[in-house]
Coordinates of C-alpha atoms and ligand atoms in Angstrom, one line a residue:
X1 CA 84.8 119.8 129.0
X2 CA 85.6 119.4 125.3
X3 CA 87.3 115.7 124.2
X4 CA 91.1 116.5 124.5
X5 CA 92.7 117.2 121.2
X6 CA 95.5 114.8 119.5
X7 CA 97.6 116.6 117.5
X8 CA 101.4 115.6 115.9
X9 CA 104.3 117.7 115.0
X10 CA 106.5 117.1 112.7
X11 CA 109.5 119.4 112.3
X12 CA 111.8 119.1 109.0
X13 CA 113.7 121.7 106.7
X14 CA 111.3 120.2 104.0
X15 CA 114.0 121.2 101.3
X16 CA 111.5 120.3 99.7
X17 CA 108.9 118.3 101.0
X18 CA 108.9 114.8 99.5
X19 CA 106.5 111.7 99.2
X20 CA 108.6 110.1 102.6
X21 CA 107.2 113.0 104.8
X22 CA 104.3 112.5 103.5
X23 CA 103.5 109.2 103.6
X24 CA 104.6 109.0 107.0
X25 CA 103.1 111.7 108.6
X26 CA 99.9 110.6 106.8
X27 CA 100.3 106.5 108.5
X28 CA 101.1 108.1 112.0
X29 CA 97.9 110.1 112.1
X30 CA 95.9 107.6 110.8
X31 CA 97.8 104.7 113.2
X32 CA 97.7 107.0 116.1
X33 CA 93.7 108.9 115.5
X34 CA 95.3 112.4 116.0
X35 CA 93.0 115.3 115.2
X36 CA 95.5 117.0 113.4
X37 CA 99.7 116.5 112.1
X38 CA 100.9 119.5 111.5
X39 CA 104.1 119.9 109.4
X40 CA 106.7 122.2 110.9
X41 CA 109.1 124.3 108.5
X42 CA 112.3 125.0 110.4
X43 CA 113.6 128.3 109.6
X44 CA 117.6 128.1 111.0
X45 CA 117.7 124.3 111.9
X46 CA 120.3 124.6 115.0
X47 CA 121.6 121.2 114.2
X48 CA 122.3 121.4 110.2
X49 CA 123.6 123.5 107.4
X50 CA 121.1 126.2 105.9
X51 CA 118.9 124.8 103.8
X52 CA 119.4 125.8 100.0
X53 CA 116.0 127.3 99.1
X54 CA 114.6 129.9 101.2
X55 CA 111.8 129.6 104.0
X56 CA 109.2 131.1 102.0
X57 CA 109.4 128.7 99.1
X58 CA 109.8 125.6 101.5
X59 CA 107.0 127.1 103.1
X60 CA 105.0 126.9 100.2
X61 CA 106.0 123.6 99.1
X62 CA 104.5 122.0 101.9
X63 CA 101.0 124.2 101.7
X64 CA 101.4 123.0 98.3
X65 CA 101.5 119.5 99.2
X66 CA 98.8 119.3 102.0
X67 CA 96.0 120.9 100.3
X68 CA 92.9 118.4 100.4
X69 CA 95.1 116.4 102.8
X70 CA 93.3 116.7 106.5
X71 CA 94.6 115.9 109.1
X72 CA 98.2 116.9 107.7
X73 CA 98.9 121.2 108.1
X74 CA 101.2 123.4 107.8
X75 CA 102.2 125.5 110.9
X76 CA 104.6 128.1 110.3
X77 CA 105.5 129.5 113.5
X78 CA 109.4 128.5 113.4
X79 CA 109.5 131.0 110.1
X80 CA 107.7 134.2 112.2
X81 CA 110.6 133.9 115.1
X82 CA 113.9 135.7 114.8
X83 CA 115.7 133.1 116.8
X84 CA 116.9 129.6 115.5
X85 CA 114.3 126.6 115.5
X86 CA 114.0 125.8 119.3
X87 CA 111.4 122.6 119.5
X88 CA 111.4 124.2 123.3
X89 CA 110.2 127.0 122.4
X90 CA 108.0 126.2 119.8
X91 CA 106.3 123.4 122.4
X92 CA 105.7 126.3 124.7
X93 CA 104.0 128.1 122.3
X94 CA 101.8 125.4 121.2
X95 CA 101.0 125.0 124.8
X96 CA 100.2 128.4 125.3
X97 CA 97.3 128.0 123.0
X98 CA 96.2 124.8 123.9
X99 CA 93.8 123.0 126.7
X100 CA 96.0 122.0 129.5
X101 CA 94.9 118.3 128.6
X102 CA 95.0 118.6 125.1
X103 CA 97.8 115.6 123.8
X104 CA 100.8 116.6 121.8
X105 CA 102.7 113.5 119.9
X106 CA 106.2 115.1 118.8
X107 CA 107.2 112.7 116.3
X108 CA 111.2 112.2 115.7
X109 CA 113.2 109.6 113.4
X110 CA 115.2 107.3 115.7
X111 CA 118.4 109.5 114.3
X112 CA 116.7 112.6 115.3
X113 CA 115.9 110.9 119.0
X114 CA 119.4 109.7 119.2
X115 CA 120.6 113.6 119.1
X116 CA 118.2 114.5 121.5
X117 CA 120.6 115.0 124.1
X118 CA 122.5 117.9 121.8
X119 CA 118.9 120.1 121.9
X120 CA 118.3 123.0 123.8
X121 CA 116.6 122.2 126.8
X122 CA 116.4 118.8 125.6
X123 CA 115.3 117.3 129.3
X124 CA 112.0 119.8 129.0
X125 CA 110.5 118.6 125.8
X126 CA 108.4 115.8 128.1
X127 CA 106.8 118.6 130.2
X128 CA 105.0 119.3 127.4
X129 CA 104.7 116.2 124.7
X130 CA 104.7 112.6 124.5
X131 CA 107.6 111.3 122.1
X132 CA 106.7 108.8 119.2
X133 CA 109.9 107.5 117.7
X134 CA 109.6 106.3 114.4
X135 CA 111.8 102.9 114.0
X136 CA 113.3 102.6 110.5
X137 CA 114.6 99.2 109.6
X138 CA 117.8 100.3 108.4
X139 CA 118.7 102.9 111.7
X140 CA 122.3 102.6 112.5
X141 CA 122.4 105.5 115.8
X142 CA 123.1 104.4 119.0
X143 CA 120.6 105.4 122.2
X144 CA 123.4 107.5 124.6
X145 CA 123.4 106.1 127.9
X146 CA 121.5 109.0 129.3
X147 CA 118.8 108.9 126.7
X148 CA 118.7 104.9 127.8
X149 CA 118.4 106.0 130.9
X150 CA 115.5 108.0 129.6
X151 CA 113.6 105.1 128.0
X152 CA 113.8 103.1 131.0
X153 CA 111.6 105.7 132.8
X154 CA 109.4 106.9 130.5
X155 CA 109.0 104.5 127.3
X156 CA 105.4 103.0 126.8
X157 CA 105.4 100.0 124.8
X158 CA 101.9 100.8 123.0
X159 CA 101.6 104.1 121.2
X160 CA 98.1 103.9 121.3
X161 CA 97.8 103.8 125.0
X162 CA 99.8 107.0 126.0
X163 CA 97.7 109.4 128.0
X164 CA 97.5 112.3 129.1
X165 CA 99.0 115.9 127.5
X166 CA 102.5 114.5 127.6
X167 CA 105.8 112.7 129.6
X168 CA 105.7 109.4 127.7
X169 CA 107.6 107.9 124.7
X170 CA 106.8 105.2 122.6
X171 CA 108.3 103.7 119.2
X172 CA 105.9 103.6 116.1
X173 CA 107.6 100.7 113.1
X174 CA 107.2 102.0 109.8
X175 CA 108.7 100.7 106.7
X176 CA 110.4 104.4 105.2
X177 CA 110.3 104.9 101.3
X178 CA 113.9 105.4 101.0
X179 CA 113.5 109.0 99.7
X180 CA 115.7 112.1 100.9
X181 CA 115.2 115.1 100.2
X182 CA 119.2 115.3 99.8
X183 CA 118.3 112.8 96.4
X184 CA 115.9 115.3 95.3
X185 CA 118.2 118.2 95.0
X186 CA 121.2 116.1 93.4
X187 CA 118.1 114.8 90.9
X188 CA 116.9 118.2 90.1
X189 CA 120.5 119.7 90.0
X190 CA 122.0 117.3 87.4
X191 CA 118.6 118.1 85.4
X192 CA 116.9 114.4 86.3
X193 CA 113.1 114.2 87.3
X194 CA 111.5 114.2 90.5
X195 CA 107.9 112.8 89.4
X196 CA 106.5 110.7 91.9
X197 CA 109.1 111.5 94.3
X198 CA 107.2 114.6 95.0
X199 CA 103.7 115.8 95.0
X200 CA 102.3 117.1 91.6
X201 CA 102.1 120.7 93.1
X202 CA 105.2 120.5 94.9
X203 CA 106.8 119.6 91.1
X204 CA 105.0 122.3 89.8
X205 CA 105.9 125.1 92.1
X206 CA 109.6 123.8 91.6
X207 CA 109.4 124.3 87.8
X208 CA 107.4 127.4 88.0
X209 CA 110.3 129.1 90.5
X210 CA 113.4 127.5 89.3
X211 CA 114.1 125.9 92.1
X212 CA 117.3 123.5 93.0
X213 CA 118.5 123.6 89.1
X214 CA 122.5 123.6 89.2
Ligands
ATP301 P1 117.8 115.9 103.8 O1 118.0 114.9 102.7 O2 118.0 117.3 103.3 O3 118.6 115.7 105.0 P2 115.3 114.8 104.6 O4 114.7 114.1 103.4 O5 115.9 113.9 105.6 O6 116.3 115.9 104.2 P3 114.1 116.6 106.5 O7 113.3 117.8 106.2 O8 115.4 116.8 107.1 O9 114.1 115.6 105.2 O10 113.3 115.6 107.5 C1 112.2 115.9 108.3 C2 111.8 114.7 109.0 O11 111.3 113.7 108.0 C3 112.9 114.0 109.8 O12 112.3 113.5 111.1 C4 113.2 112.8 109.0 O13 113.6 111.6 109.7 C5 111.9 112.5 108.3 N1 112.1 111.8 107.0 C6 112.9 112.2 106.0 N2 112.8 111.4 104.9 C7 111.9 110.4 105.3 C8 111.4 109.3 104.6 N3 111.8 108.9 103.4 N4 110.4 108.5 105.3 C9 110.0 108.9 106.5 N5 110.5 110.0 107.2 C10 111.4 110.7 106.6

């Protein structure tokens, strides 16, 4: 039987993609040994206002931005579905194509987390992922009791220790760059520069197709 795979997902509107995702996803794969992190455009995020560029371009930001960049990729299957950006559904689909003991790390901000218990079918997700929480210094969400609940049974206190395909969650520290991808429009639309705040290629494609100007 072939090694079981580690592989990361990280879901975002990516309007655009910036130097924070980036960095991050690129220290949680390398922290954590996964085979692959694969970047996850959202196409109608249930939980926030339509993002302001269309999927296609936010989808080719962030091929833009991984190119030469293994283990980070770009999986787009939340732009082919009709249907707002279920991580249920999208899990099941992963699975579908998976080994049964292949390891799925469904990485989440500790805001993101903290909402968990507002997502469809929210008390599924562990059936077929583990969790990894990314701490941030400056997080001011509070853990719902049912979500503490939650912890208590299933948090793992080492990240690199969960086994198995899924069921556990763990908390991974990481100082953020204090980027958003909320600054980059405001930048772009008052006619300010975004070097170094994005990738090169990301810049470029921006430029090229006119996007976020005011
Ligand atoms: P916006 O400003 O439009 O809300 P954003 O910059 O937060 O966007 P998203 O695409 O909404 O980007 O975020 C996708 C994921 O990336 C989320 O889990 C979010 O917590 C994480 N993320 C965003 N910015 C950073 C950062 N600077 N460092 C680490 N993670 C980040």
């Amino acid at each position: 039987m072939a090694n079981p795979k580690r592989i990361g997902l990280f879901g975002g509107t990516f309007d655009p993609v910036h130097i924070g995702h980036l960095r991050g996803a690129l220290e949680v794969a390398e922290f954590m040994g996964l085979d692959e992190l694969r970047l996850i455009p959202s196409a109608r995020p249930p939980h926030r206002e339509t993002p302001l560029v269309g999927a296609l371009d936010r989808l080719a930001m962030v091929e833009q931005a991984v190119v030469d960049l293994p283990p980070l990729q770009v999986d787009d299957r939340e732009l082919q579905r009709e249907k707002p950006s279920y991580s249920i559904d999208t899990l099941e689909s992963l699975r579908a194509e998976l080994a049964a003991h292949d390891q799925l790390f469904l990485i989440l901000g500790w805001d993101a987390f903290c909402g968990l218990p507002g997502w469809h079918r929210w008390d599924e997700l562990l059936q077929h992922c583990h969790i990894l929480v990314l701490q941030r210094p400056d997080a001011d969400s509070e853990a719902s009791e049912e979500l503490r609940n939650l912890l208590a049974a299933r948090s793992a206190s080492d990240p690199l220790a969960l086994n198995g395909p899924g069921g556990q969650i763990s908390f991974i520290w990481q100082t953020p760059l204090a980027v958003s991808a909320t600054q980059i429009r405001s930048l772009l639309a008052n006619g300010r520069s975004v070097r170094f705040l994005v990738p090169d290629a990301v810049l470029a494609y921006i430029n090229a197709h006119g996007l976020y100007r005011g």
